[in-house]
Coordinates of C-alpha atoms in Angstrom, one line a residue:
Chain A
M379 CA 24.0 0.8 -3.8
L380 CA 24.3 -1.1 -7.1
I381 CA 21.2 -2.3 -8.9
G382 CA 20.8 -4.2 -12.1
G383 CA 18.3 -3.5 -14.8
I384 CA 17.1 -5.4 -17.8
E385 CA 15.2 -3.7 -20.7
A386 CA 14.0 -6.7 -22.6
G387 CA 12.7 -5.9 -26.0
G388 CA 11.5 -8.1 -28.8
T389 CA 14.5 -7.1 -31.0
K390 CA 17.3 -6.4 -28.4
F391 CA 18.1 -6.7 -24.8
I392 CA 19.9 -4.0 -22.7
C393 CA 21.4 -5.0 -19.4
G394 CA 22.8 -2.3 -17.1
I395 CA 24.1 -1.5 -13.7
G396 CA 23.2 1.7 -12.0
N397 CA 22.7 3.4 -8.6
E398 CA 19.8 4.9 -6.7
K399 CA 20.2 8.2 -8.5
G400 CA 19.3 6.5 -11.8
E401 CA 22.8 6.8 -13.1
I402 CA 23.8 4.0 -15.4
L403 CA 27.4 3.0 -14.7
E404 CA 27.8 0.2 -17.2
S405 CA 25.6 -1.4 -19.8
I406 CA 25.6 -3.9 -22.7
S407 CA 23.2 -4.6 -25.5
F408 CA 22.6 -7.7 -27.6
P409 CA 20.0 -9.1 -30.0
T410 CA 17.1 -11.0 -28.6
E411 CA 17.6 -14.7 -29.6
A412 CA 16.1 -17.9 -28.1
P413 CA 15.2 -17.3 -24.4
D414 CA 17.7 -19.6 -22.8
L415 CA 20.6 -18.2 -24.9
T416 CA 19.5 -14.6 -24.2
L417 CA 19.0 -15.1 -20.5
E418 CA 22.5 -16.7 -20.3
K419 CA 23.9 -13.5 -21.6
C420 CA 22.1 -11.5 -19.0
I421 CA 23.2 -13.9 -16.2
A422 CA 26.8 -13.7 -17.4
F423 CA 26.7 -9.9 -17.3
F424 CA 25.4 -9.7 -13.8
K425 CA 27.6 -12.5 -12.4
D426 CA 30.1 -11.0 -10.0
K427 CA 28.7 -7.5 -10.3
A428 CA 27.3 -7.6 -6.7
V429 CA 24.0 -6.0 -7.5
E430 CA 21.5 -5.9 -4.6
A431 CA 18.5 -6.3 -6.8
I432 CA 17.5 -6.7 -10.5
G433 CA 14.5 -5.1 -12.2
V434 CA 13.1 -6.3 -15.4
G435 CA 11.0 -4.3 -17.8
T436 CA 10.0 -6.5 -20.7
F437 CA 8.0 -7.0 -23.9
G438 CA 4.9 -9.0 -23.2
P439 CA 2.2 -9.9 -22.6
I440 CA 3.5 -11.0 -19.2
N441 CA 2.0 -12.5 -16.0
L442 CA 2.0 -10.0 -13.2
E443 CA -0.3 -11.8 -10.7
R444 CA 1.9 -12.2 -7.6
D445 CA 0.0 -15.2 -6.3
S446 CA 0.0 -17.0 -9.7
S447 CA 2.3 -20.0 -10.3
H448 CA 3.1 -18.3 -13.6
Y449 CA 4.1 -14.9 -12.1
G450 CA 7.2 -13.8 -13.9
F451 CA 6.4 -15.6 -17.1
I452 CA 6.1 -14.2 -20.6
T453 CA 2.6 -15.5 -21.6
T454 CA 1.2 -15.6 -25.2
T455 CA 3.7 -13.8 -27.4
P456 CA 4.0 -15.0 -31.0
K457 CA 7.7 -14.5 -30.7
E458 CA 9.2 -18.0 -31.2
G459 CA 10.3 -19.8 -28.1
W460 CA 9.2 -17.1 -25.7
A461 CA 5.6 -18.0 -25.1
N462 CA 5.1 -19.4 -21.6
F463 CA 8.8 -18.8 -20.7
D464 CA 9.7 -18.4 -17.0
F465 CA 11.8 -15.3 -17.4
L466 CA 12.0 -14.3 -13.7
G467 CA 12.4 -17.9 -12.5
T468 CA 15.4 -18.3 -14.7
L469 CA 17.0 -15.3 -13.2
K470 CA 16.1 -16.3 -9.6
K471 CA 17.8 -19.6 -10.0
E472 CA 21.1 -17.7 -10.4
F473 CA 20.6 -14.7 -8.1
Q474 CA 18.9 -14.9 -4.7
I475 CA 18.1 -11.2 -4.5
P476 CA 14.9 -9.0 -4.7
M477 CA 13.6 -8.7 -8.3
G478 CA 11.2 -6.3 -9.9
W479 CA 9.1 -7.3 -12.8
D480 CA 6.8 -5.3 -15.1
T481 CA 6.2 -4.4 -18.8
D482 CA 8.8 -2.3 -20.6
V483 CA 6.4 0.6 -20.9
N484 CA 5.3 0.5 -17.3
A485 CA 9.0 0.5 -16.4
A486 CA 9.6 3.5 -18.6
A487 CA 6.7 5.3 -17.0
L488 CA 8.2 4.5 -13.6
G489 CA 11.7 5.7 -14.6
E490 CA 10.3 8.9 -16.0
S491 CA 8.4 9.6 -12.7
R492 CA 11.5 8.9 -10.6
W493 CA 14.1 10.8 -12.6
G494 CA 12.7 12.1 -15.8
A495 CA 10.0 14.3 -17.3
A496 CA 7.4 13.4 -14.7
K497 CA 9.7 13.6 -11.7
G498 CA 7.8 14.0 -8.5
L499 CA 4.4 13.5 -10.1
S500 CA 1.9 10.9 -8.8
S501 CA 0.8 10.1 -12.3
C502 CA 2.1 9.9 -15.9
I503 CA 1.6 7.9 -19.0
Y504 CA 4.4 6.7 -21.3
F505 CA 3.6 5.8 -24.9
T506 CA 6.2 4.1 -27.1
I507 CA 5.5 4.5 -30.8
G508 CA 7.9 2.4 -32.9
T509 CA 7.8 -1.1 -34.3
G510 CA 4.8 -1.6 -32.0
I511 CA 2.8 0.8 -29.9
G512 CA 2.5 0.3 -26.1
M513 CA 1.4 2.3 -23.1
G514 CA 2.6 2.3 -19.5
A515 CA 0.8 4.2 -16.8
L516 CA 1.6 5.3 -13.3
I517 CA -1.6 6.4 -11.5
E518 CA -1.9 7.5 -7.9
G519 CA 1.7 6.5 -7.5
N520 CA 1.2 2.9 -8.7
L521 CA 1.9 1.2 -12.0
I522 CA -1.4 -0.1 -13.5
H523 CA -2.0 -3.8 -13.5
G524 CA -5.4 -5.6 -13.3
L525 CA -6.8 -8.3 -15.4
V526 CA -3.5 -8.1 -17.3
H527 CA -1.8 -4.8 -18.0
P528 CA -2.6 -1.9 -20.4
E529 CA -2.5 -2.9 -24.1
A530 CA -3.4 0.5 -25.5
G531 CA -1.5 -0.1 -28.7
H532 CA -4.6 -1.9 -29.9
L533 CA -7.1 0.9 -29.2
S534 CA -9.8 1.4 -31.8
V535 CA -9.2 4.7 -33.5
R536 CA -11.4 6.6 -35.9
S537 CA -9.8 6.6 -39.4
H538 CA -8.8 10.0 -40.7
E539 CA -11.3 11.1 -43.4
K540 CA -8.5 11.3 -46.0
D541 CA -7.0 7.9 -45.1
D542 CA -8.2 4.8 -46.9
F543 CA -5.4 2.6 -45.6
R544 CA -6.8 -0.5 -43.9
G545 CA -4.1 -1.1 -41.3
I546 CA -1.7 -4.0 -40.7
C547 CA -2.6 -5.4 -37.2
P548 CA -3.2 -9.1 -37.6
F549 CA -5.8 -9.0 -34.8
H550 CA -7.7 -5.7 -35.5
G551 CA -6.5 -4.3 -38.9
D552 CA -6.9 -0.6 -38.3
C553 CA -6.4 -0.3 -34.6
L554 CA -3.8 2.3 -33.4
E555 CA -0.8 0.0 -33.9
G556 CA -2.2 -1.1 -37.2
M557 CA -2.5 2.5 -38.4
A558 CA 0.4 4.4 -36.7
S559 CA 3.3 2.1 -35.8
G560 CA 6.5 2.4 -37.8
P561 CA 5.7 -0.6 -40.0
A562 CA 2.2 0.9 -40.7
I563 CA 3.8 4.1 -41.9
E564 CA 6.2 2.2 -44.1
K565 CA 3.5 0.0 -45.6
R566 CA 1.1 2.9 -46.2
W567 CA 3.6 5.1 -48.0
N568 CA 6.1 2.5 -49.2
L569 CA 8.8 4.6 -47.6
K570 CA 10.9 4.3 -44.4
G571 CA 9.9 6.8 -41.8
Y572 CA 13.3 8.5 -41.7
D573 CA 13.1 8.9 -45.5
I574 CA 9.8 10.8 -45.4
P575 CA 10.3 14.6 -45.5
K576 CA 8.8 16.7 -42.7
N577 CA 6.2 18.4 -44.9
H578 CA 4.8 15.1 -46.2
P579 CA 1.2 14.3 -45.4
A580 CA 2.3 11.1 -43.7
W581 CA 3.1 13.2 -40.6
D582 CA -0.4 14.8 -40.5
L583 CA -1.9 11.4 -40.4
E584 CA 0.6 10.2 -37.8
A585 CA -0.1 13.2 -35.6
Y586 CA -3.8 12.6 -36.0
Y587 CA -3.7 9.0 -34.9
I588 CA -1.3 9.5 -32.0
S589 CA -3.4 12.4 -30.8
R590 CA -6.5 10.1 -30.8
A591 CA -4.7 7.8 -28.4
V592 CA -3.4 10.7 -26.2
T593 CA -6.9 12.2 -26.0
G594 CA -8.3 8.8 -25.0
A595 CA -5.7 8.5 -22.3
I596 CA -6.5 11.9 -20.9
L597 CA -10.2 11.1 -20.8
M598 CA -9.7 7.7 -19.3
L599 CA -6.8 8.2 -16.9
S600 CA -6.4 12.0 -16.4
P601 CA -2.5 11.8 -16.1
K602 CA -0.4 14.7 -14.9
K603 CA 2.1 14.2 -17.8
I604 CA 2.1 12.4 -21.1
I605 CA 5.4 11.2 -22.4
L606 CA 5.8 10.0 -26.0
G607 CA 8.9 7.9 -26.8
G608 CA 9.9 5.3 -29.3
G609 CA 11.5 5.4 -32.7
V610 CA 8.7 7.3 -34.5
M611 CA 8.8 10.1 -31.9
N612 CA 12.4 10.8 -32.9
Q613 CA 10.6 12.8 -35.5
H614 CA 10.4 15.8 -33.1
H615 CA 8.3 17.9 -35.5
L616 CA 5.4 15.6 -34.5
F617 CA 5.2 17.1 -31.0
P618 CA 3.7 20.5 -31.9
M619 CA 1.4 18.8 -34.4
I620 CA 0.1 16.3 -31.7
R621 CA -0.3 19.0 -29.1
K622 CA -2.4 21.2 -31.4
Q623 CA -4.5 18.3 -32.5
V624 CA -5.2 17.2 -28.9
Q625 CA -6.3 20.7 -27.9
Q626 CA -8.6 20.7 -30.9
E627 CA -10.1 17.3 -30.1
L628 CA -10.7 18.1 -26.4
N629 CA -12.2 21.5 -27.4
Q630 CA -11.6 22.9 -23.9
Y631 CA -13.8 20.3 -22.4
I632 CA -11.1 19.4 -19.9
N633 CA -10.7 22.7 -18.2
A634 CA -7.1 22.2 -17.0
E635 CA -4.4 24.8 -17.3
D636 CA -1.9 22.2 -18.3
I637 CA -3.8 21.4 -21.4
I638 CA -5.2 24.8 -22.4
F639 CA -2.2 26.9 -21.6
G640 CA 0.7 24.6 -20.8
I641 CA 0.5 21.8 -23.3
D642 CA 4.1 22.2 -24.4
D643 CA 5.1 21.0 -20.9
Y644 CA 2.3 18.4 -20.7
I645 CA 2.9 16.3 -23.8
V646 CA 6.7 15.8 -23.9
P647 CA 9.5 13.6 -25.0
P648 CA 11.2 11.3 -22.4
G649 CA 13.3 13.3 -20.0
L650 CA 15.6 10.3 -19.8
G651 CA 15.8 10.0 -23.6
S652 CA 16.6 6.5 -24.7
R653 CA 17.5 5.5 -21.2
A654 CA 13.8 5.6 -19.9
G655 CA 13.4 1.9 -20.2
L656 CA 16.7 0.9 -18.5
C657 CA 16.3 3.5 -15.8
G658 CA 12.8 2.3 -15.2
A659 CA 14.2 -1.3 -14.8
L660 CA 16.6 0.1 -12.1
A661 CA 13.6 1.7 -10.4
L662 CA 11.7 -1.6 -10.4
G663 CA 14.8 -3.2 -8.8
M664 CA 14.9 -0.5 -6.1
D665 CA 11.2 -0.9 -5.4
A666 CA 11.7 -4.7 -5.2
I667 CA 14.2 -4.1 -2.3
K668 CA 11.7 -1.8 -0.6
N669 CA 8.9 -4.3 -1.0
H670 CA 11.1 -7.1 0.2
M671 CA 11.9 -5.2 3.4
T672 CA 8.2 -4.5 3.9
F673 CA 7.3 -8.2 3.5
T674 CA 10.1 -9.5 5.8
E675 CA 9.8 -6.9 8.6
Chain B
M868 CA -20.8 3.1 13.5
L869 CA -23.1 5.5 11.6
I870 CA -21.9 7.2 8.4
G871 CA -23.5 9.7 6.2
G872 CA -23.5 9.6 2.4
I873 CA -24.6 12.1 -0.2
E874 CA -25.1 11.1 -3.8
A875 CA -25.2 14.4 -5.6
G876 CA -26.6 14.3 -9.1
G877 CA -27.4 17.0 -11.5
T878 CA -31.1 16.2 -11.3
K879 CA -31.5 14.9 -7.7
F880 CA -29.7 14.5 -4.5
I881 CA -29.9 11.4 -2.3
C882 CA -28.8 11.6 1.4
G883 CA -28.5 8.5 3.5
I884 CA -27.3 7.1 6.7
G885 CA -25.6 3.7 6.8
N886 CA -23.2 1.4 8.6
E887 CA -19.9 -0.2 7.9
K888 CA -21.6 -3.1 6.3
G889 CA -22.9 -0.8 3.6
E890 CA -26.5 -1.1 4.9
I891 CA -28.6 2.0 4.3
L892 CA -30.7 2.6 7.4
E893 CA -32.5 5.7 6.2
S894 CA -32.4 7.9 3.2
I895 CA -34.2 10.9 1.5
S896 CA -34.1 12.3 -2.0
F897 CA -34.9 15.7 -3.3
P898 CA -34.5 17.6 -6.6
T899 CA -31.2 19.5 -7.2
E900 CA -32.0 23.2 -6.9
A901 CA -29.7 26.2 -6.2
P902 CA -26.6 25.1 -4.3
D903 CA -27.3 26.9 -1.0
L904 CA -30.9 25.6 -0.9
T905 CA -29.9 22.1 -1.8
L906 CA -27.1 21.9 0.8
E907 CA -29.4 23.3 3.4
K908 CA -31.6 20.2 2.9
C909 CA -28.6 18.0 3.2
I910 CA -27.5 19.7 6.4
A911 CA -31.0 19.5 7.9
F912 CA -31.1 15.8 7.2
F913 CA -27.8 15.0 8.9
K914 CA -28.3 17.4 11.9
D915 CA -28.7 15.4 15.1
K916 CA -28.1 12.1 13.3
A917 CA -24.7 11.7 15.0
V918 CA -22.9 10.4 11.9
E919 CA -19.1 10.0 12.4
A920 CA -18.2 11.0 8.8
I921 CA -19.9 12.1 5.6
G922 CA -18.9 10.9 2.1
V923 CA -19.9 12.9 -1.0
G924 CA -20.0 11.4 -4.5
T925 CA -21.0 14.2 -6.8
F926 CA -21.6 15.3 -10.4
G927 CA -18.6 17.3 -11.6
P928 CA -16.2 18.3 -12.7
I929 CA -14.8 18.8 -9.2
N930 CA -11.5 19.8 -7.6
L931 CA -9.8 16.8 -6.0
E932 CA -6.4 18.3 -5.3
R933 CA -5.9 18.0 -1.6
D934 CA -3.5 20.9 -1.4
S935 CA -5.5 23.3 -3.6
S936 CA -7.5 26.1 -1.9
H937 CA -10.4 25.0 -4.1
Y938 CA -10.4 21.3 -2.9
G939 CA -14.0 20.3 -2.4
F940 CA -15.4 22.7 -5.0
I941 CA -17.5 22.0 -8.0
T942 CA -15.5 23.6 -10.8
T943 CA -16.8 24.4 -14.3
T944 CA -20.2 22.9 -14.6
P945 CA -22.7 24.7 -16.9
K946 CA -25.3 23.9 -14.2
E947 CA -26.6 27.3 -13.1
G948 CA -25.2 28.5 -9.8
W949 CA -23.0 25.5 -9.2
A950 CA -19.8 26.5 -11.0
N951 CA -17.1 27.3 -8.5
F952 CA -19.3 26.3 -5.5
D953 CA -17.6 25.3 -2.3
F954 CA -19.6 22.1 -1.7
L955 CA -17.4 20.4 0.9
G956 CA -16.6 23.7 2.7
T957 CA -20.4 24.4 3.1
L958 CA -20.7 21.0 4.8
K959 CA -17.6 21.5 7.0
K960 CA -19.0 24.7 8.4
E961 CA -21.8 22.6 10.0
F962 CA -20.1 19.3 10.8
Q963 CA -16.6 19.0 12.2
I964 CA -16.1 15.4 11.2
P965 CA -14.0 13.5 8.6
M966 CA -15.4 13.9 5.1
G967 CA -14.8 12.0 1.8
W968 CA -15.1 13.7 -1.5
D969 CA -15.1 12.2 -5.1
T970 CA -17.0 12.0 -8.3
D971 CA -20.3 10.1 -8.3
V972 CA -18.9 7.5 -10.6
N973 CA -15.7 7.0 -8.6
A974 CA -17.9 6.6 -5.6
A975 CA -20.0 4.0 -7.3
A976 CA -16.8 2.1 -8.3
L977 CA -15.7 2.2 -4.7
G978 CA -19.0 1.0 -3.4
E979 CA -19.1 -1.9 -5.9
S980 CA -15.6 -2.9 -4.9
R981 CA -16.5 -2.8 -1.2
W982 CA -19.9 -4.5 -1.2
G983 CA -21.0 -5.1 -4.7
A984 CA -20.1 -6.9 -8.0
A985 CA -16.4 -6.2 -7.6
K986 CA -16.2 -7.1 -3.9
G987 CA -12.6 -8.0 -2.9
L988 CA -11.1 -7.0 -6.3
S989 CA -8.2 -4.5 -6.5
S990 CA -9.7 -3.0 -9.7
C991 CA -13.0 -2.3 -11.3
I992 CA -14.6 0.2 -13.7
Y993 CA -18.0 1.7 -13.3
F994 CA -19.8 3.3 -16.3
T995 CA -23.0 5.1 -15.9
I996 CA -25.0 5.4 -19.1
G997 CA -28.0 7.7 -18.7
T998 CA -28.7 11.4 -19.2
G999 CA -24.9 11.7 -19.4
I1000 CA -22.1 9.1 -19.6
G1001 CA -19.4 8.9 -16.9
M1002 CA -16.7 6.5 -15.8
G1003 CA -15.2 5.8 -12.4
A1004 CA -12.2 3.6 -11.9
L1005 CA -10.6 1.8 -9.0
I1006 CA -7.1 0.7 -10.0
E1007 CA -4.6 -1.0 -7.7
G1008 CA -7.0 -0.3 -4.9
N1009 CA -7.1 3.5 -5.5
L1010 CA -9.7 5.6 -7.2
I1011 CA -8.2 7.4 -10.2
H1012 CA -7.4 11.1 -9.9
G1013 CA -4.7 13.0 -11.7
L1014 CA -4.8 16.2 -13.7
V1015 CA -8.5 16.1 -13.0
H1016 CA -10.5 12.8 -13.0
P1017 CA -11.6 10.5 -15.8
E1018 CA -14.1 12.0 -18.2
A1019 CA -14.6 9.0 -20.4
G1020 CA -18.1 10.0 -21.4
H1021 CA -16.4 12.2 -24.0
L1022 CA -14.2 9.5 -25.6
S1023 CA -14.0 9.6 -29.4
V1024 CA -15.8 6.6 -30.8
R1025 CA -15.8 5.4 -34.4
S1026 CA -19.3 5.8 -35.8
H1027 CA -21.2 2.7 -36.8
E1028 CA -21.2 2.2 -40.5
K1029 CA -25.0 2.2 -40.6
D1030 CA -25.3 5.3 -38.5
D1031 CA -25.4 8.8 -40.0
F1032 CA -26.4 10.6 -36.8
R1033 CA -24.0 13.4 -35.9
G1034 CA -24.4 13.4 -32.2
I1035 CA -25.6 15.9 -29.6
C1036 CA -22.5 16.7 -27.5
P1037 CA -22.0 20.6 -27.5
F1038 CA -18.3 20.1 -27.2
H1039 CA -17.6 17.1 -29.5
G1040 CA -20.7 16.3 -31.4
D1041 CA -20.3 12.6 -31.9
C1042 CA -18.3 11.5 -28.9
L1043 CA -19.6 8.6 -26.7
E1044 CA -22.0 10.8 -24.8
G1045 CA -23.1 12.6 -27.9
M1046 CA -23.9 9.2 -29.6
A1047 CA -25.0 6.9 -26.8
S1048 CA -26.5 8.8 -23.9
G1049 CA -30.2 8.6 -23.2
P1050 CA -30.9 12.0 -24.8
A1051 CA -28.9 10.9 -27.9
I1052 CA -31.0 7.8 -28.3
E1053 CA -34.1 10.0 -28.0
K1054 CA -32.9 12.5 -30.5
R1055 CA -31.7 9.9 -33.1
W1056 CA -35.0 7.9 -33.1
N1057 CA -37.4 10.5 -31.8
L1058 CA -38.5 8.0 -29.2
K1059 CA -38.0 7.6 -25.5
G1060 CA -35.7 4.7 -24.7
Y1061 CA -38.3 2.9 -22.7
D1062 CA -40.7 3.1 -25.7
I1063 CA -38.3 1.4 -28.1
P1064 CA -38.9 -2.3 -28.5
K1065 CA -36.1 -4.8 -27.8
N1066 CA -35.7 -5.9 -31.4
H1067 CA -35.3 -2.3 -32.7
P1068 CA -32.0 -1.4 -34.4
A1069 CA -31.5 1.3 -31.8
W1070 CA -30.2 -1.3 -29.4
D1071 CA -27.7 -2.7 -31.9
L1072 CA -26.2 0.8 -32.3
E1073 CA -26.3 1.4 -28.5
A1074 CA -24.5 -1.9 -27.8
Y1075 CA -22.0 -1.0 -30.5
Y1076 CA -21.1 2.4 -28.9
I1077 CA -21.0 1.1 -25.3
S1078 CA -18.8 -1.8 -26.3
R1079 CA -16.4 0.6 -27.9
A1080 CA -16.0 2.4 -24.6
V1081 CA -15.7 -0.9 -22.7
T1082 CA -13.1 -2.2 -25.1
G1083 CA -11.2 1.1 -24.7
A1084 CA -11.3 0.8 -20.9
I1085 CA -10.0 -2.8 -21.1
L1086 CA -7.1 -1.8 -23.3
M1087 CA -6.2 1.3 -21.3
L1088 CA -6.9 0.1 -17.7
S1089 CA -7.1 -3.7 -17.7
P1090 CA -9.8 -3.8 -14.9
K1091 CA -10.8 -7.0 -13.2
K1092 CA -14.5 -6.2 -13.5
I1093 CA -16.6 -3.8 -15.6
I1094 CA -19.9 -2.6 -14.2
L1095 CA -22.5 -0.9 -16.3
G1096 CA -25.1 1.1 -14.6
G1097 CA -27.4 4.1 -15.2
G1098 CA -30.8 4.4 -16.7
V1099 CA -30.0 3.1 -20.2
M1100 CA -28.6 -0.1 -18.7
N1101 CA -32.0 -0.9 -17.2
Q1102 CA -32.5 -2.3 -20.7
H1103 CA -30.9 -5.6 -19.6
H1104 CA -31.0 -7.1 -23.0
L1105 CA -28.1 -4.8 -23.8
F1106 CA -25.7 -6.9 -21.7
P1107 CA -25.4 -10.0 -23.9
M1108 CA -25.2 -7.8 -26.9
I1109 CA -22.3 -5.7 -25.4
R1110 CA -20.5 -8.8 -24.2
K1111 CA -20.5 -10.4 -27.6
Q1112 CA -19.5 -7.2 -29.3
V1113 CA -16.6 -6.7 -26.9
Q1114 CA -15.3 -10.2 -27.6
Q1115 CA -15.5 -9.6 -31.3
E1116 CA -13.7 -6.3 -31.1
L1117 CA -10.9 -7.6 -29.0
N1118 CA -10.6 -10.7 -31.2
Q1119 CA -8.9 -12.8 -28.5
Y1120 CA -6.0 -10.3 -28.4
I1121 CA -6.4 -10.0 -24.6
N1122 CA -5.8 -13.6 -23.7
A1123 CA -7.6 -13.5 -20.4
E1124 CA -10.0 -16.2 -19.3
D1125 CA -12.4 -13.6 -17.9
I1126 CA -12.9 -12.2 -21.3
I1127 CA -12.7 -15.3 -23.5
F1128 CA -14.7 -17.7 -21.3
G1129 CA -16.1 -15.8 -18.4
I1130 CA -17.4 -12.6 -20.0
D1131 CA -20.9 -13.0 -18.4
D1132 CA -19.3 -12.5 -15.0
Y1133 CA -16.9 -9.8 -16.3
I1134 CA -19.3 -7.2 -17.8
V1135 CA -22.1 -7.0 -15.3
P1136 CA -24.8 -4.8 -13.8
P1137 CA -24.2 -3.1 -10.4
G1138 CA -24.3 -5.6 -7.6
L1139 CA -25.7 -2.9 -5.4
G1140 CA -28.3 -1.9 -8.0
S1141 CA -29.4 1.7 -7.7
R1142 CA -27.7 2.0 -4.4
A1143 CA -24.2 1.8 -5.9
G1144 CA -23.7 5.6 -5.7
L1145 CA -25.1 6.1 -2.2
C1146 CA -23.2 3.1 -0.8
G1147 CA -20.1 4.4 -2.5
A1148 CA -20.6 7.7 -0.7
L1149 CA -20.7 5.7 2.6
A1150 CA -17.5 4.0 1.6
L1151 CA -15.9 7.4 1.0
G1152 CA -17.0 8.5 4.4
M1153 CA -15.5 5.3 6.0
D1154 CA -12.2 5.9 4.2
A1155 CA -12.2 9.5 5.4
I1156 CA -12.2 8.3 9.0
K1157 CA -9.3 5.9 8.2
N1158 CA -7.3 8.6 6.5
H1159 CA -8.1 11.1 9.3
M1160 CA -6.7 8.6 11.8
T1161 CA -3.6 8.1 9.7
F1162 CA -2.9 11.8 9.4
T1163 CA -3.4 12.5 13.1
E1164 CA -1.5 9.5 14.5

């Protein structure tokens, strides 16, 4: 079976073809431009590829209400041209096949639960920490949607006592994204992340803020695995710092072996590496076939 | 159909009998004593009542892993005698009927989604703010479990700039419960909550801390309704204060009509009033019958 996947980011798109084992057989990547132009490239890629379904994991916010007339739309993004764009409808005009649709981070959480670090688990959380910060969550086997979808990048976090930076979020100033995204690190230290040495205090602050979000996710959602991806997390020395900080903050209140004794296997990088998002899009496509069969039985 | 429900609190137990409409036909309440003694009273109440199932919504933490040998146990509570107590097993020795088992706050969320303020919705969150603070959550139609269950009472919250109180949580000091539970209010002001006048700054602080938790829940879980119950929320003048604060904190980032225009119907008291927990226990019992039939089909 061949399935198509689109990982739609604010900066670049990745389109790929894969199979039900999560193997990517072919993929291309191109910069995100105006929506019509960008979608044309997607359509050209999938044309004549005979995929049985397409899954889309995309930047947002997006409409996920199946009975809304705007299901499949990007909604209120400040990204020029993309607000109120009928993403899924544009694809459906070209391909009459089942389609999956979710946020990029929910897709990554799904991909990791299918083939990656959370394989076989009924719950996991995926944080991406890069240009922005986002969170996807699989809980009791389902991706979380509700009023909208999680927007945990904008969590309020308590500022570190040694940090007088005010943050860069245009909505909230010093929320998680305002304090700990890649651009926030760059603005605070006037250095690019990859130019900052490992023993620099920048990383203590970064581990502090990320651990606040991780601890919050544990207390709110109680996931069986926490996966941290995105450009900032390529700084692998952050992992042990975050794990230690999370243990200190929880202070053994959550009496779970995974946290107290097994935290090295509990807070982990993506098992699928940089393919988490695209594999997740494949998984969305596979699930769309399953749901389609259920609806038409 | 008659169903039994137990709302098991750290201070008192409520046992009730109800029907599939969520109507309570009979109930009793007694103080929580040693586990054997307390369960004896439950068993005596349900004896000869011919209930078809019993649902239990209980204080915790509890074991919810169906394939664990300790499923149905209270786990690590400091409450004397109750740690590692086989709650559900004790009931099952007496009654060979389907039994539901969850936290008191998850039960309340389920009850509210079945018959209360979140009726018909696929997601809602229930906070109880009283002697302790707890959160239950129904997401995509399922109550949240994972590594354990939500423990959102212990969320880290940013202290209010005018508040130098250090909190009373033995684990975390100034977490949500440490700063905003009933005993925290009492300790900070040296006054009982019900003795504090409505225009006292205590309520500004209280609304501030609760709104931090509500905002966190919106960003993490995106629920379709937020229900605030528990003794502290009997101070109904807190509701408009919390709603306003939540809107200010989110600053229109979550572009949802329910928050921007309809917040009076979004953050609400329990539709079932003080019966949310017991009705939720009934709903757990009803669902246990359904699951039992599915398993034995």
